[in-house]
mmCIF file of N, CA and C in Angstrom:
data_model
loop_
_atom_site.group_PDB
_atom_site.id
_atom_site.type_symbol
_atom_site.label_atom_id
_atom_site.label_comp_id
_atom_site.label_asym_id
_atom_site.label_seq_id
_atom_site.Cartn_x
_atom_site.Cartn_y
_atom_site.Cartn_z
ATOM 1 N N UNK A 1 95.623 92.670 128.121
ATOM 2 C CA UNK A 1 95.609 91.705 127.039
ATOM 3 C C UNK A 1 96.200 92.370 125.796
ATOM 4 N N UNK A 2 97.434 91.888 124.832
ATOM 5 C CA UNK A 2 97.856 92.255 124.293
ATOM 6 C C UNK A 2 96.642 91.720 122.757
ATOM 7 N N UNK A 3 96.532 92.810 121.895
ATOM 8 C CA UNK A 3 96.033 92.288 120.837
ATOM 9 C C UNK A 3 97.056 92.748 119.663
ATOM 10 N N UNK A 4 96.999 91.238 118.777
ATOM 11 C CA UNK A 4 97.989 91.145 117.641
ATOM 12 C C UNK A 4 97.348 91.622 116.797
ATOM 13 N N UNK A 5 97.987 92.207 115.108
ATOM 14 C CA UNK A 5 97.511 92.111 113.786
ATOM 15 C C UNK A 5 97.339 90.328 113.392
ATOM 16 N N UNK A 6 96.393 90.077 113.360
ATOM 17 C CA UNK A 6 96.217 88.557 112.635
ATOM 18 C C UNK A 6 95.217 88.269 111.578
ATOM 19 N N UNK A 7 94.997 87.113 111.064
ATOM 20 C CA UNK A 7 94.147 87.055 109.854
ATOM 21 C C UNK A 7 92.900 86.463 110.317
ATOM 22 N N UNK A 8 92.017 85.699 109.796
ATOM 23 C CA UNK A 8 90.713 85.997 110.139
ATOM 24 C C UNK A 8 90.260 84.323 110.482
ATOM 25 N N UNK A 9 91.431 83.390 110.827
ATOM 26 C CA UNK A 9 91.711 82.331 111.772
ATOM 27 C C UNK A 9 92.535 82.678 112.801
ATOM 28 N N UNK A 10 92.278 83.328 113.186
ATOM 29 C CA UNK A 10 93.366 83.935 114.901
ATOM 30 C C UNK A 10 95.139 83.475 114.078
ATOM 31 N N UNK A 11 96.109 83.332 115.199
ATOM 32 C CA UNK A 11 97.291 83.859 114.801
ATOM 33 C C UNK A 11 98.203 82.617 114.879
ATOM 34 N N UNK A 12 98.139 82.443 113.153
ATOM 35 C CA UNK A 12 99.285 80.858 113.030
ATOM 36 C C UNK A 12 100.619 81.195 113.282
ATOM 37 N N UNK A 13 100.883 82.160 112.743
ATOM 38 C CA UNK A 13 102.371 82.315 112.561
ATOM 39 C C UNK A 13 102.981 83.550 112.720
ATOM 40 N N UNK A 14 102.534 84.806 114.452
ATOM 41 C CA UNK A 14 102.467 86.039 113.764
ATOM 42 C C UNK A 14 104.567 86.244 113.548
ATOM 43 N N UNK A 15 104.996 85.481 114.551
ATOM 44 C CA UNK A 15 106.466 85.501 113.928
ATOM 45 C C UNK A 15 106.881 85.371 112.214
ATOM 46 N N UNK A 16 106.562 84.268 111.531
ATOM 47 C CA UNK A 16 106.774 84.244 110.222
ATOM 48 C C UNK A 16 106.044 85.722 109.522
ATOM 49 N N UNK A 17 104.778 86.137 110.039
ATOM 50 C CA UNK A 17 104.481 87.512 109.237
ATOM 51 C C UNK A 17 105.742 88.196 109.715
ATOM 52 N N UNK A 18 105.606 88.416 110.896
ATOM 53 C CA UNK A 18 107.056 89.703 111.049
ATOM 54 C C UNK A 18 108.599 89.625 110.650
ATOM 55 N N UNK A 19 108.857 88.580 110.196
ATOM 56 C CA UNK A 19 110.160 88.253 109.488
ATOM 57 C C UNK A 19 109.773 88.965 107.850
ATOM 58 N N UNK A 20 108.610 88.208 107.370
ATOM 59 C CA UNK A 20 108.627 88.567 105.766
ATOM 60 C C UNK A 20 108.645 89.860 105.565
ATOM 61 N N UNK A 21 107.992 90.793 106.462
ATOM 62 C CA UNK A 21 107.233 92.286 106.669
ATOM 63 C C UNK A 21 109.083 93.269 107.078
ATOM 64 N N UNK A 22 109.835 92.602 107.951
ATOM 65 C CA UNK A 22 111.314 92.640 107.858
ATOM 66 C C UNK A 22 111.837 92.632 106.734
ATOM 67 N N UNK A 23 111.753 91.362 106.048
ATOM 68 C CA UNK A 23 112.412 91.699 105.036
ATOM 69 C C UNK A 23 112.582 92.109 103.937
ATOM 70 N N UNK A 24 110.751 92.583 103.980
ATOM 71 C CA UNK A 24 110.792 93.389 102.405
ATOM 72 C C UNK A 24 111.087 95.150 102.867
ATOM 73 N N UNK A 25 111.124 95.502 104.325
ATOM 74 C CA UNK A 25 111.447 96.310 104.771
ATOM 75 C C UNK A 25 112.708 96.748 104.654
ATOM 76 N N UNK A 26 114.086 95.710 104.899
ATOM 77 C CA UNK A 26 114.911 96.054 104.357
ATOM 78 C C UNK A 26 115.046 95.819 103.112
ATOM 79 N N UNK A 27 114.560 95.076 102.267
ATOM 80 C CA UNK A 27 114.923 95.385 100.583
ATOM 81 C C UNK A 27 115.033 96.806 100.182
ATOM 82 N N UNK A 28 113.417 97.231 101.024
ATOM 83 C CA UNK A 28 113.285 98.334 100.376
ATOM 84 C C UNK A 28 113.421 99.470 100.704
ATOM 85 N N UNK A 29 114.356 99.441 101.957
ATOM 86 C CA UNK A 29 115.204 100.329 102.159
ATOM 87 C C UNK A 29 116.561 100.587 101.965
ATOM 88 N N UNK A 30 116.919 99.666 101.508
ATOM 89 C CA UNK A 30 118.407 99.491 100.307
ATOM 90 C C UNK A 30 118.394 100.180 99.393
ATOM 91 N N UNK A 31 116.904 100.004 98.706
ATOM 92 C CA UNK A 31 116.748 100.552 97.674
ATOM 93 C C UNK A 31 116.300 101.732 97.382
ATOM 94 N N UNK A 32 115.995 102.619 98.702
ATOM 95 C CA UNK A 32 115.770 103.568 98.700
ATOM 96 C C UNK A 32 116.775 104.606 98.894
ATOM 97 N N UNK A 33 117.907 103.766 99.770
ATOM 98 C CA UNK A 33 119.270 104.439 100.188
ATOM 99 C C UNK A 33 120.430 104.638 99.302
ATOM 100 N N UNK A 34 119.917 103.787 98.176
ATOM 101 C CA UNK A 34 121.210 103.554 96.579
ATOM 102 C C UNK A 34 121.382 104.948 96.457
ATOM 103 N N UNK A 35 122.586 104.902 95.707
ATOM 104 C CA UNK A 35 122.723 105.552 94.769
ATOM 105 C C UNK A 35 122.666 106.010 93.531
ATOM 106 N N UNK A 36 122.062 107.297 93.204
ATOM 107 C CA UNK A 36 121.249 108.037 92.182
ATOM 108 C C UNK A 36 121.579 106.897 90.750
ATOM 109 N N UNK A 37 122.334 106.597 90.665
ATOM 110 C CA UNK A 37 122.899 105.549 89.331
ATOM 111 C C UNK A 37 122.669 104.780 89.101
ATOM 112 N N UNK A 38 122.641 103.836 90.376
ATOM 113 C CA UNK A 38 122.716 102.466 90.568
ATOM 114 C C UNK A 38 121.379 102.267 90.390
ATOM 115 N N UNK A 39 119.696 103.128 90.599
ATOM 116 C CA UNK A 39 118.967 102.340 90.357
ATOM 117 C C UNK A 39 117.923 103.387 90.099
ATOM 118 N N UNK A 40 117.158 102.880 89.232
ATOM 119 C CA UNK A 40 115.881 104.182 88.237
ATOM 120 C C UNK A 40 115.753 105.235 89.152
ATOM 121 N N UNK A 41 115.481 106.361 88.250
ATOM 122 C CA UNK A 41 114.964 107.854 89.251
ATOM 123 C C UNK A 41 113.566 107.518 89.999
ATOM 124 N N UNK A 42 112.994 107.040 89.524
ATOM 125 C CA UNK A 42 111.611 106.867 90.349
ATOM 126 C C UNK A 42 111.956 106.161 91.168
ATOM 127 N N UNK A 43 112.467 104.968 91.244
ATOM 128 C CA UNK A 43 111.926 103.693 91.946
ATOM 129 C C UNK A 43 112.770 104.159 93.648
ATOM 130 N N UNK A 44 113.676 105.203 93.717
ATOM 131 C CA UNK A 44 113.841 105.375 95.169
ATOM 132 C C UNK A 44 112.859 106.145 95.609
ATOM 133 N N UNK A 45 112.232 106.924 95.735
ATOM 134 C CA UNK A 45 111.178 107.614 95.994
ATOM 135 C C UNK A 45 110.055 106.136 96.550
ATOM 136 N N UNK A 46 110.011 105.816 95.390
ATOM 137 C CA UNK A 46 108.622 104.731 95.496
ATOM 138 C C UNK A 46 109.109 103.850 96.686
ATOM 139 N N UNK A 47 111.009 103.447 96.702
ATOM 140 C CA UNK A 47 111.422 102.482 97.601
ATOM 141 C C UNK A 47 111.114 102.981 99.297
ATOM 142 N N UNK A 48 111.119 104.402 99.945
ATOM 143 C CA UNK A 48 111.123 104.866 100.607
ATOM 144 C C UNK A 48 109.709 105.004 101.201
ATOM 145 N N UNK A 49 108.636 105.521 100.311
ATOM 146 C CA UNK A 49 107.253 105.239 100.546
ATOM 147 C C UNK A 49 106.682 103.502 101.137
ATOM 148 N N UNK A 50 107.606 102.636 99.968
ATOM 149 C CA UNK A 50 107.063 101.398 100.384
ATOM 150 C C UNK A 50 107.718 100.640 102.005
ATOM 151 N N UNK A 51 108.947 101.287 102.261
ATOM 152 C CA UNK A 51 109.934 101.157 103.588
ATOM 153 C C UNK A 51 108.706 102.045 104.731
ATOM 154 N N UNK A 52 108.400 102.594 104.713
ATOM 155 C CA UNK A 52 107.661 103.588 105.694
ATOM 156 C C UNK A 52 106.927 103.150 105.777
ATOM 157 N N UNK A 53 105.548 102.353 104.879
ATOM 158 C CA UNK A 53 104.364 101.928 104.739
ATOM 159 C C UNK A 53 105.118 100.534 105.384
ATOM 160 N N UNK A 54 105.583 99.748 105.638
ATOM 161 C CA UNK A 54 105.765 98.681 106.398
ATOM 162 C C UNK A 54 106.065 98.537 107.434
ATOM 163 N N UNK A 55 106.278 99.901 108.202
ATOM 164 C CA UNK A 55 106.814 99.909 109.245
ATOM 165 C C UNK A 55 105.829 99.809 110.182
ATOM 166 N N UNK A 56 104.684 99.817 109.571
ATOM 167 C CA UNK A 56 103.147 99.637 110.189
ATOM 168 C C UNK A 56 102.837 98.520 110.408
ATOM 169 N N UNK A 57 102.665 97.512 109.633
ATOM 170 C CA UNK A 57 102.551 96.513 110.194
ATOM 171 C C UNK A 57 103.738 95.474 111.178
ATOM 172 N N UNK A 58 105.000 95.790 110.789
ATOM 173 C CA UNK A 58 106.006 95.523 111.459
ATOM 174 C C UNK A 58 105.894 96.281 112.870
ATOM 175 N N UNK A 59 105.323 97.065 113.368
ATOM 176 C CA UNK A 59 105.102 97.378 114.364
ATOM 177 C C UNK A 59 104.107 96.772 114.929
ATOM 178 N N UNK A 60 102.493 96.616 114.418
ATOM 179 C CA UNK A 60 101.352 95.654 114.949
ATOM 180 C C UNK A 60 101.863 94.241 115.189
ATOM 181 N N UNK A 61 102.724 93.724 114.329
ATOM 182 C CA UNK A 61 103.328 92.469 115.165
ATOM 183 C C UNK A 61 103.837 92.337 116.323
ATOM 184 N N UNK A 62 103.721 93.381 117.096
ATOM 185 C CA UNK A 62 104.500 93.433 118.733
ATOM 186 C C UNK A 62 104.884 91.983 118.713
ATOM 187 N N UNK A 63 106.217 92.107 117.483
ATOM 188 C CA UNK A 63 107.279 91.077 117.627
ATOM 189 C C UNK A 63 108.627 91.639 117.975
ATOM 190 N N UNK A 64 108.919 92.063 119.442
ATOM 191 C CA UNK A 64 110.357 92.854 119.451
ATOM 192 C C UNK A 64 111.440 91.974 119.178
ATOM 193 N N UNK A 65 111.540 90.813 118.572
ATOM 194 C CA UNK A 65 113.047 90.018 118.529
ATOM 195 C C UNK A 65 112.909 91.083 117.087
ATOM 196 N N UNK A 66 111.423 90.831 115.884
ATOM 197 C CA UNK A 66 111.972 91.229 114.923
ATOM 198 C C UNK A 66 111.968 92.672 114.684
ATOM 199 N N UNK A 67 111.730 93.205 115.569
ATOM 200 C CA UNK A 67 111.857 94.816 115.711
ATOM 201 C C UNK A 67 113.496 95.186 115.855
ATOM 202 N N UNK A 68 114.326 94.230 116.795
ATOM 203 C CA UNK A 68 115.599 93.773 117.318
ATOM 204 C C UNK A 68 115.993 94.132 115.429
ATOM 205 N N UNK A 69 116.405 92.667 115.314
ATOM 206 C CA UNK A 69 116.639 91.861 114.033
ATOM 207 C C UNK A 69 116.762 93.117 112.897
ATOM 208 N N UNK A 70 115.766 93.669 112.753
ATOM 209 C CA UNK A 70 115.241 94.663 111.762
ATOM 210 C C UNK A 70 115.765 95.852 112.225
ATOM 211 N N UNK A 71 116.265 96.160 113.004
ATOM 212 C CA UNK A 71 116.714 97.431 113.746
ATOM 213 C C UNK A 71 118.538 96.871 113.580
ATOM 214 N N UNK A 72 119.035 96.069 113.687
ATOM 215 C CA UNK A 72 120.180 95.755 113.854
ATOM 216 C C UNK A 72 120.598 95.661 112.640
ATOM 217 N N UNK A 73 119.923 94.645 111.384
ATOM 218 C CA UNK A 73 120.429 95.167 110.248
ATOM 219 C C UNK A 73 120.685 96.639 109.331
ATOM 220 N N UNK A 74 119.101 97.314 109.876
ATOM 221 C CA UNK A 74 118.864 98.574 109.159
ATOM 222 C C UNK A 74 120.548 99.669 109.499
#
């Protein structure tokens, strides 16, 4: 039996979580990958921490299209 990350009504939408959890994943790994100029000294550091920290729940979604998806853009 596979068990999902879900909320505390069992699992409406775990596809729509793993798209949003995608895509702040790649935001914020754009923004971690910029260049030194293009965007504050802190905020890549912070962008890279927050890219890593999502990769956690993007993984508990044992959603592989968006593991796919998210892997193909990255």
């Amino acid at each position: 039996e596979d068990i999902r990350a879900v909320g505390t009504f069992g699992p409406g939408d775990v596809m729509g979580m793993a798209t949003v959890v995608a895509y702040g994943l790649v935001a914020a790994s754009g923004l971690a990958l910029a260049r030194s100029g293009e965007v504050p000294r802190l905020q890549r550091p912070l962008a890279a921490v927050c890219a890593a920290a999502l990769l956690v729940p993007l993984a508990l979604s044992f959603s592989r299209g968006a593991w796919i998806a998210t892997a193909a853009v990255l």
